[in-house]
GROMACS .gro file of C-alpha atoms in nm:
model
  132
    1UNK     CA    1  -0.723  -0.042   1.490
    2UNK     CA    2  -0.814   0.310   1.577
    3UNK     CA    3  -0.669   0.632   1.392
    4UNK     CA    4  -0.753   0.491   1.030
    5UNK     CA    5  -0.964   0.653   0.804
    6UNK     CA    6  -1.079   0.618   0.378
    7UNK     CA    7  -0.998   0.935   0.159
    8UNK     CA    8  -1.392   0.969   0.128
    9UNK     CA    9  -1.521   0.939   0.493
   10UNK     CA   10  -1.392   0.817   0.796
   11UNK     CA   11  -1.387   0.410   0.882
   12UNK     CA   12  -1.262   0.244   1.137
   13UNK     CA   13  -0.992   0.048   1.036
   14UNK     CA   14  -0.585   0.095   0.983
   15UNK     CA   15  -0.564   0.050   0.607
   16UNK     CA   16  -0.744   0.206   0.275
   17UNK     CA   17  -0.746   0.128  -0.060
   18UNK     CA   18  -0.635   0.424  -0.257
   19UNK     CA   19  -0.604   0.291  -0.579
   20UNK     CA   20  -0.809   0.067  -0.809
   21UNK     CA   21  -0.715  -0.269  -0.852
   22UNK     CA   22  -0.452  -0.296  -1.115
   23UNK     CA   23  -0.480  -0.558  -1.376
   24UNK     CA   24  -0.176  -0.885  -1.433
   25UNK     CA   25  -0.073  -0.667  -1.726
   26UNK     CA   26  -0.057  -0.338  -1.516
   27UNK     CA   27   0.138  -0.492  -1.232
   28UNK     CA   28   0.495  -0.447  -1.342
   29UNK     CA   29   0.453  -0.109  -1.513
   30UNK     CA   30   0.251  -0.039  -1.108
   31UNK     CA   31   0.593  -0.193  -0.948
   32UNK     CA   32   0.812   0.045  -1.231
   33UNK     CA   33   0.634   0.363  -1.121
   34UNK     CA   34   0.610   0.307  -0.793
   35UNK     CA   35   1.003   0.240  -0.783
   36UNK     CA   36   1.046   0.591  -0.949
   37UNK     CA   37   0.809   0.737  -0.676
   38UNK     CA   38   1.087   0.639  -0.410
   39UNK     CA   39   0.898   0.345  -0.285
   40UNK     CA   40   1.039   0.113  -0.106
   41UNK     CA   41   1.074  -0.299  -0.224
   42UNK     CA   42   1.060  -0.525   0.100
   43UNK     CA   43   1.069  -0.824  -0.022
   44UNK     CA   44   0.838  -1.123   0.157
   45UNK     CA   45   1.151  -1.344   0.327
   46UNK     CA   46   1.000  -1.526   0.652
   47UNK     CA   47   0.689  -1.737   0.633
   48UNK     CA   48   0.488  -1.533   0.804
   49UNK     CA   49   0.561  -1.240   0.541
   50UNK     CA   50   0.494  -1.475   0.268
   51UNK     CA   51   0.176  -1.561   0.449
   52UNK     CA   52   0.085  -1.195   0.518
   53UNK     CA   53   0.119  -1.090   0.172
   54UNK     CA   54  -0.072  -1.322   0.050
   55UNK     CA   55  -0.361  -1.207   0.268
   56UNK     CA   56  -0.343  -0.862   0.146
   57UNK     CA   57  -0.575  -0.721  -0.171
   58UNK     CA   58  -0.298  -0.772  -0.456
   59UNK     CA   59  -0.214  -0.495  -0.639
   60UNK     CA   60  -0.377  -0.220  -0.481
   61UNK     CA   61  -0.218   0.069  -0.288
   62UNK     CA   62  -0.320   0.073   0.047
   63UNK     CA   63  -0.316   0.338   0.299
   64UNK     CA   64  -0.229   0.315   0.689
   65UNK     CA   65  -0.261   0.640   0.880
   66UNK     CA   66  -0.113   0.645   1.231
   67UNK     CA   67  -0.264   0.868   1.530
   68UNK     CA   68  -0.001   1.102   1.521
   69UNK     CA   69  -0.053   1.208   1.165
   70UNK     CA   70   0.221   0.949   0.984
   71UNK     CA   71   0.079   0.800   0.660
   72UNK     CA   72   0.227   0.462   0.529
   73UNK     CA   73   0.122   0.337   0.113
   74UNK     CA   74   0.166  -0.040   0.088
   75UNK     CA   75   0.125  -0.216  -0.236
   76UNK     CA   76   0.113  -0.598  -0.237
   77UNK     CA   77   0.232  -0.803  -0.530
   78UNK     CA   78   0.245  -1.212  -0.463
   79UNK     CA   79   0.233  -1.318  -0.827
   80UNK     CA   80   0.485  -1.128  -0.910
   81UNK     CA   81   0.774  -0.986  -0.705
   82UNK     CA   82   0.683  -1.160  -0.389
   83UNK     CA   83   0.711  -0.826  -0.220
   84UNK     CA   84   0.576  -0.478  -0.103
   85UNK     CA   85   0.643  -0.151  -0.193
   86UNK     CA   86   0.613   0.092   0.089
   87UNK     CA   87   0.596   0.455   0.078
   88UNK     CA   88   0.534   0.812   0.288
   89UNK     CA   89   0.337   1.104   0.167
   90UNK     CA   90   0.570   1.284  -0.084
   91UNK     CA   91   0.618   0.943  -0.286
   92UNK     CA   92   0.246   0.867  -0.286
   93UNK     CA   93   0.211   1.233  -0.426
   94UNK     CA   94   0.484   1.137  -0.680
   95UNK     CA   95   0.345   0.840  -0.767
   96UNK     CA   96  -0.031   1.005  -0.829
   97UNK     CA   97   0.153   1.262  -1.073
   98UNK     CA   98   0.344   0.986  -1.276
   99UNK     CA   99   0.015   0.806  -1.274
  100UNK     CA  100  -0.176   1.092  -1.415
  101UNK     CA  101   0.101   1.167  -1.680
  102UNK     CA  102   0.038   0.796  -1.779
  103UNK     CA  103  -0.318   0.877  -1.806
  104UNK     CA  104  -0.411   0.592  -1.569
  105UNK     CA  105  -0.765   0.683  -1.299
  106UNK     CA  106  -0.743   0.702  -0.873
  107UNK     CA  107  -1.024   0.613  -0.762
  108UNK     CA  108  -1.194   0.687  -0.387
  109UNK     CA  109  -1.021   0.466  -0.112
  110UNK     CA  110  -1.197   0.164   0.016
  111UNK     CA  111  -1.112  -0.001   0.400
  112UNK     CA  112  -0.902  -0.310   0.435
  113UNK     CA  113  -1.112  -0.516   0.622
  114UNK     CA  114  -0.763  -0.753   0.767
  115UNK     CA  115  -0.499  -0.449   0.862
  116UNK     CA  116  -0.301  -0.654   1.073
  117UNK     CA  117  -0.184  -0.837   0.827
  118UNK     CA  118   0.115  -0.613   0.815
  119UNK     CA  119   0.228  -0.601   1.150
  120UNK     CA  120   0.522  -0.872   1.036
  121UNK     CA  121   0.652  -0.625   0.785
  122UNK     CA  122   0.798  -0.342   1.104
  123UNK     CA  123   0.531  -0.067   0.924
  124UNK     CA  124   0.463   0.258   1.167
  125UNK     CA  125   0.153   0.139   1.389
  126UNK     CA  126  -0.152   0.335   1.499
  127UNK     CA  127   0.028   0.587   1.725
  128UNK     CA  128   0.310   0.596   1.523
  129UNK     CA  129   0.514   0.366   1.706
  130UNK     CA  130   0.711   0.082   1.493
  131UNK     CA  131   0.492  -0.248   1.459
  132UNK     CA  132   0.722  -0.553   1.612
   0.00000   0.00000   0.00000
């Protein structure tokens, strides 16, 4: 998908790592702070959700930038909340200051290689139009 792009340089794809990957012992204190960013919890209910997430690098915040400016974070958790947390701009920015006041790195983003994995999940698309 066109429109995508990594922190560092551009790529083409729709989604970005822009996070490293948390560890099984970082994942629920990742899923506490990200819930006090004002990110979202969609939880996987439909097979093809459940199927989708587990396709998706677990536990690392991904990006998806649209063509008309809109940026989506996605974090995938299977193992443990059988969900996503989805977020905009301002609770990416609060979730990279109560990172840093938890002393925890961000490291450089890194392009999903499978973005359409989340089409299921009704995430703004390339263009900024709703996925189905």
């Amino acid at each position: 998908m066109a429109g995508c792009q990594s922190t560092s340089e551009p790529k083409p794809a729709a989604l970005s790592s822009v996070a490293p990957s948390a560890k099984k012992t970082d994942a629920a204190q990742t899923a506490a702070l990200l819930t006090q960013a004002n990110f979202v919890k969609k939880l996987a209910d439909t097979p093809a959700q459940k199927a989708n997430l587990q396709a998706l690098p677990q536990n690392q915040l991904l990006m998806r930038q649209a063509n008309n400016g809109a940026t989506v974070y996605v974090y995938a958790d299977a193992a443990g909340c059988q969900c996503v947390f989805v977020g905009d701009q301002p609770a990416h920015q609060q979730y990279q200051a109560l990172r840093a006041q938890n002393s925890a790195g961000y490291d450089q983003a890194s392009v999903l290689p499978n973005p359409e994995v989340l089409d299921d999940w009704g995430l703004p698309a390339p263009g900024g139009a709703a996925a189905r």
